[in-house]
CSV table of C-alpha atoms in Angstrom, one decimal:
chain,number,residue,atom,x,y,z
A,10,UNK,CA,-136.2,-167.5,64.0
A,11,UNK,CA,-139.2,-167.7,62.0
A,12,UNK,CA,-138.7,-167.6,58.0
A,13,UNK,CA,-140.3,-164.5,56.9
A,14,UNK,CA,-142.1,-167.0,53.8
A,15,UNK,CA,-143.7,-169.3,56.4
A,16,UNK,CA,-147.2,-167.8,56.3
A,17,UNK,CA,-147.2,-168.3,52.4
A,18,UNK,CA,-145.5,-172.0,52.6
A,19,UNK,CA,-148.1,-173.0,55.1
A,20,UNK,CA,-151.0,-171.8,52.9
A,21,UNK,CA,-149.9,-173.6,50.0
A,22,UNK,CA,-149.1,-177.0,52.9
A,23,UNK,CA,-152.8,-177.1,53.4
A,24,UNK,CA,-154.3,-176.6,50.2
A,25,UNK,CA,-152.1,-179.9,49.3
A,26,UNK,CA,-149.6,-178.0,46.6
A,27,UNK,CA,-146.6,-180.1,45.5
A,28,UNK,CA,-143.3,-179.0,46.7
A,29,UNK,CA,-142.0,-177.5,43.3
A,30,UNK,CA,-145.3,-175.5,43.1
A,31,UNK,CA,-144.2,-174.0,46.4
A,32,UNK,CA,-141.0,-173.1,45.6
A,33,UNK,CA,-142.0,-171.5,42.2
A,34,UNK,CA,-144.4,-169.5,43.8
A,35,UNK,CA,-142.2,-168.2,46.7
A,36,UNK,CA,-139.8,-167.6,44.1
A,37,UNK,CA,-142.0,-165.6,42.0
A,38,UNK,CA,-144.1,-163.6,44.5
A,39,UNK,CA,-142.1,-162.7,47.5
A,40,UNK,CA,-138.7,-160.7,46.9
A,41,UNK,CA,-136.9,-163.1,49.6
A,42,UNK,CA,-134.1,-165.4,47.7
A,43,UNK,CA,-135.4,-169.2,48.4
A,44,UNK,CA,-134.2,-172.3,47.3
A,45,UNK,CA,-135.4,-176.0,47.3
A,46,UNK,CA,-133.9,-177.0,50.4
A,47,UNK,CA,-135.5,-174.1,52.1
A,48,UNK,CA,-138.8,-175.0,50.5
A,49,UNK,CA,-138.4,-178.7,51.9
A,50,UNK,CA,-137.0,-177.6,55.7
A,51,UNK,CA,-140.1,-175.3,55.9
A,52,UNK,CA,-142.6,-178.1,54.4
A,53,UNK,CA,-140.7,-180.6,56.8
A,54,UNK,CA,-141.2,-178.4,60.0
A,55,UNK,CA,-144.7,-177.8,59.5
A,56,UNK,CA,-145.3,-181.5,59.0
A,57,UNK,CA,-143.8,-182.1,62.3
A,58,UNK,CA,-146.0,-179.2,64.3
A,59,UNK,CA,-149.0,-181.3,63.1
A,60,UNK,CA,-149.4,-178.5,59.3
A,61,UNK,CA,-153.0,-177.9,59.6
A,62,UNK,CA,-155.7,-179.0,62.3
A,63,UNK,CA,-157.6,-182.1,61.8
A,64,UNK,CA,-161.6,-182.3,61.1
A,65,UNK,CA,-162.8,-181.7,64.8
A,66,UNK,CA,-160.5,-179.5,65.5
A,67,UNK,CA,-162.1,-177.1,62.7
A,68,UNK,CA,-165.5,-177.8,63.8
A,69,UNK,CA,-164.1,-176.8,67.5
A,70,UNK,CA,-162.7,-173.8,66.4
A,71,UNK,CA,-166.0,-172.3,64.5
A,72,UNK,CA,-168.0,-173.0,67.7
A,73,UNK,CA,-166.0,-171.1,69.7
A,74,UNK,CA,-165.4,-168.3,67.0
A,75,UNK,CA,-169.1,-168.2,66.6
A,76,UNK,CA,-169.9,-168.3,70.7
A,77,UNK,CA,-167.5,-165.4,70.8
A,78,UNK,CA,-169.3,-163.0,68.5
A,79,UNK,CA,-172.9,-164.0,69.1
A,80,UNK,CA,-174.8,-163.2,72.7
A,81,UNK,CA,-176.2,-166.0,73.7
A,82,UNK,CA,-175.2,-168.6,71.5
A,83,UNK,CA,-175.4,-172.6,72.3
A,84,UNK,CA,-173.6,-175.4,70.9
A,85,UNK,CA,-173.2,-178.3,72.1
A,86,UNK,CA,-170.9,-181.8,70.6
A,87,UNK,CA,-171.9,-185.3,71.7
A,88,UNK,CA,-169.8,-187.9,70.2
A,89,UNK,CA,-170.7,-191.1,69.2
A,90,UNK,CA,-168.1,-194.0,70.7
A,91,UNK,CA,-165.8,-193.8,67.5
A,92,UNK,CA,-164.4,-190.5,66.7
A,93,UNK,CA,-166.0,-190.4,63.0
A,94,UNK,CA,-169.9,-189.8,64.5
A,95,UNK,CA,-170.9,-186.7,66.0
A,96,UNK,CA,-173.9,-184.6,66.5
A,97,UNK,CA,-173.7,-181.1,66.6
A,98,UNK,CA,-176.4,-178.7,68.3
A,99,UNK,CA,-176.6,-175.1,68.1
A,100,UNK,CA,-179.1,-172.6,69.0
A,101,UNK,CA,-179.2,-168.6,69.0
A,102,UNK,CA,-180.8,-167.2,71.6
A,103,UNK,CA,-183.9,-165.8,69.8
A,104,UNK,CA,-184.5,-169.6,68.1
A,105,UNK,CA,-184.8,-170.7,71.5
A,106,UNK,CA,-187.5,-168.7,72.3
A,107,UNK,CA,-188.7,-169.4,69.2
A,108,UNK,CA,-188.7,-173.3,69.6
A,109,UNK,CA,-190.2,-172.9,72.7
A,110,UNK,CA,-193.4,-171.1,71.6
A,111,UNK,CA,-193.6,-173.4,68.4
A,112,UNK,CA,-192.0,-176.5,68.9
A,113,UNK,CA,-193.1,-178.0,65.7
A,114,UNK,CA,-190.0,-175.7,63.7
A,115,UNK,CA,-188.0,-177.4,61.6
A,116,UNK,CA,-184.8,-175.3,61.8
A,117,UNK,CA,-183.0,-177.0,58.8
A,118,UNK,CA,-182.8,-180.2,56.8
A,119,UNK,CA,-179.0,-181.2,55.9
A,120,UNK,CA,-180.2,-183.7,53.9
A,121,UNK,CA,-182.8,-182.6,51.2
A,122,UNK,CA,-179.7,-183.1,48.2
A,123,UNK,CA,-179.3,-186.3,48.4
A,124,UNK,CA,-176.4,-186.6,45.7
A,125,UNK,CA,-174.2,-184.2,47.5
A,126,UNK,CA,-172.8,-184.4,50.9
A,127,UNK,CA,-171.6,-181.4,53.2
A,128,UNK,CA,-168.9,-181.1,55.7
A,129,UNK,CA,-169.5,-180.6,59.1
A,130,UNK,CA,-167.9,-177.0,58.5
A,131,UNK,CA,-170.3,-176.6,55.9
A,132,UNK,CA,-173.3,-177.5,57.8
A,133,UNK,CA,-172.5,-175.3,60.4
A,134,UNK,CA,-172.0,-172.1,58.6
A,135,UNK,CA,-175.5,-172.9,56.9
A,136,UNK,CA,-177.2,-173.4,60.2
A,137,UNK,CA,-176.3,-170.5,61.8
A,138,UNK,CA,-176.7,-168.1,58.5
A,139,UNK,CA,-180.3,-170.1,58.5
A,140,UNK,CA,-181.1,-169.0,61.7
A,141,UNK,CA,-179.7,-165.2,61.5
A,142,UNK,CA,-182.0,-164.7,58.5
A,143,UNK,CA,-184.7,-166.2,60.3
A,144,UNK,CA,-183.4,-163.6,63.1
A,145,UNK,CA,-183.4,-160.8,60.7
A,146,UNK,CA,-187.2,-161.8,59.6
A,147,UNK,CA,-188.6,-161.5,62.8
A,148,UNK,CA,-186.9,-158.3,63.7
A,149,UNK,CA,-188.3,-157.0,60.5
A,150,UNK,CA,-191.7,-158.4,60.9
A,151,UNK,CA,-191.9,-156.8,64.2
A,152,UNK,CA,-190.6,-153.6,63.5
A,153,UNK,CA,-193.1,-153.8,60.5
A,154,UNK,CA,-194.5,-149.7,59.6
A,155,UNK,CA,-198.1,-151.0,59.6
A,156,UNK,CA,-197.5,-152.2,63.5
A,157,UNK,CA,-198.5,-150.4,66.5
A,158,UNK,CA,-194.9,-148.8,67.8
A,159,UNK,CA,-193.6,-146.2,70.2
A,160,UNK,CA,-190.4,-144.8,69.5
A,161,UNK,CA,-190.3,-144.3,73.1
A,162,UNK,CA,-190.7,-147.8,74.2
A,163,UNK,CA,-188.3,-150.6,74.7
A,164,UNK,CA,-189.3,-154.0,72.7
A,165,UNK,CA,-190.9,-155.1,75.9
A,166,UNK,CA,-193.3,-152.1,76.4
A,167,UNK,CA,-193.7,-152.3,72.1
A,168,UNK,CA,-194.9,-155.8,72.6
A,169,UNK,CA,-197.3,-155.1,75.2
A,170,UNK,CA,-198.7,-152.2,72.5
A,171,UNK,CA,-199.1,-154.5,70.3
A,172,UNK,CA,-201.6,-156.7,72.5
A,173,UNK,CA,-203.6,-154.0,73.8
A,174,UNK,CA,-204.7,-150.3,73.1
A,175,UNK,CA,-202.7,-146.8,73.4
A,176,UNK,CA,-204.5,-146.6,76.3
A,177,UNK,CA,-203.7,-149.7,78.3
A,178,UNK,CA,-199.7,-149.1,76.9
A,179,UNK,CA,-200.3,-145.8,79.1
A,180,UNK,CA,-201.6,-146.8,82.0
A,181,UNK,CA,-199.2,-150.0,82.6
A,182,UNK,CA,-196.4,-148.0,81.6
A,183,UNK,CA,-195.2,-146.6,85.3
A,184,UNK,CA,-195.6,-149.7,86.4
A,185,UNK,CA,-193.5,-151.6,83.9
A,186,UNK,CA,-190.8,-148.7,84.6
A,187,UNK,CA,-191.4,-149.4,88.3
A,188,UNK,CA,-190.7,-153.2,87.8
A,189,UNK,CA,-187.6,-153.2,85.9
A,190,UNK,CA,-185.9,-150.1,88.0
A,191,UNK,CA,-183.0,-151.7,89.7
A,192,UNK,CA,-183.1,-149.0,92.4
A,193,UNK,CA,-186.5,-149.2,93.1
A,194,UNK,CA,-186.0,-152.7,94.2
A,195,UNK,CA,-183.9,-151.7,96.9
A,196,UNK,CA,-186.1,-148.6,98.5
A,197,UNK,CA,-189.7,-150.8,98.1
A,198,UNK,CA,-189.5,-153.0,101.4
A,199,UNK,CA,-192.0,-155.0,102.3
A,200,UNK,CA,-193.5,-155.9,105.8
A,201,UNK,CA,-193.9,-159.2,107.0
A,202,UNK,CA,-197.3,-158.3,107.7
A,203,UNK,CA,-198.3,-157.8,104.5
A,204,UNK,CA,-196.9,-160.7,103.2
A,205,UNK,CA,-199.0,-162.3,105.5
A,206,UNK,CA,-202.5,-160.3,105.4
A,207,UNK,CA,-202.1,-161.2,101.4
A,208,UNK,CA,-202.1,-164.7,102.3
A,209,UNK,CA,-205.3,-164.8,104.3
């Protein structure tokens, strides 16, 4: 049976608090009656489960935290051949498209204080708040009030808009609606001998 103090005992384990510390502040906060030895058996069994997870363990468990609650979210881990050496690469979706159109991006340097240095916890929360406020500054760029926008349109139609005049926006609309109509897929068949009359 699990101690009903554990969660607090295993709090204070990883942020390195001496024993008495513990037991003074079990004793002081929680309305369970504790003493030392308790104190040590619960230090003593978290030491043996392994207390708190090492270094890349952490870093694992924000990548997948972060690949969870983000659509289309990359990381990727390549470890050097000892343990202490790693790269880590991550990409949101929209800084992909983004690096595509202009490669020459420099997404974020790590290394511009030189006199402190940052966990690799550290440097991956900055990253990816880095790249949701660049994110965030292109959505709001785009959905500017000075820019051309229909209410009515989906960002794809809105960018098209944006390239060309009310007009055009008009006229290619049915066929945009057309094109990304999952049904119409199925009822437009195509003869063979069309495909082949195109070709000549």
């Amino acid at each position: 049976m699990e101690s009903p103090i554990m969660n607090d005992v295993e709090l204070m384990v990883a942020s390195d608090s001496q024993t008495s510390r513990i037991y003074d502040y079990t004793r002081d906060r929680t309305p369970h009656y504790v003493q030392l030895k308790d104190v040590h058996n619960l230090i003593a069994r978290i030491n043996d489960s392994g207390g708190r997870l090492s270094d890349p363990d952490i870093v694992a468990e924000l990548l997948v935290s972060c690949e969870l609650e983000m659509p289309g979210y990359v990381a990727a881990v390549d470890e050097a051949a000892s343990v202490h050496t790693a790269v880590v690469t991550i990409s949101l979706q929209h800084m992909r498209k983004l690096n595509k159109r202009f490669p020459e991006i420099l997404l974020v340097d790590c290394t511009h204080k030189m006199n402190s240095s940052m966990s690799m916890r550290e440097c991956l929360e900055a990253t990816i708040r880095f790249q949701l406020c660049k994110e965030d500054e292109y959505s709001t760029r785009v959905i500017m009030p000075t820019t051309l926008r229909d209410i009515t349109y989906d960002d794809e139609m809105n960018q098209i808009l944006g390239m060309t005049s009310k007009w055009l926006a008009v006229v290619f609309e049915p066929e945009y609606k057309f094109a990304v109509d999952p049904t119409s897929a199925k009822s437009d068949s195509i003869e063979d001998e069309d495909l082949i009359f195109e070709h000549l």
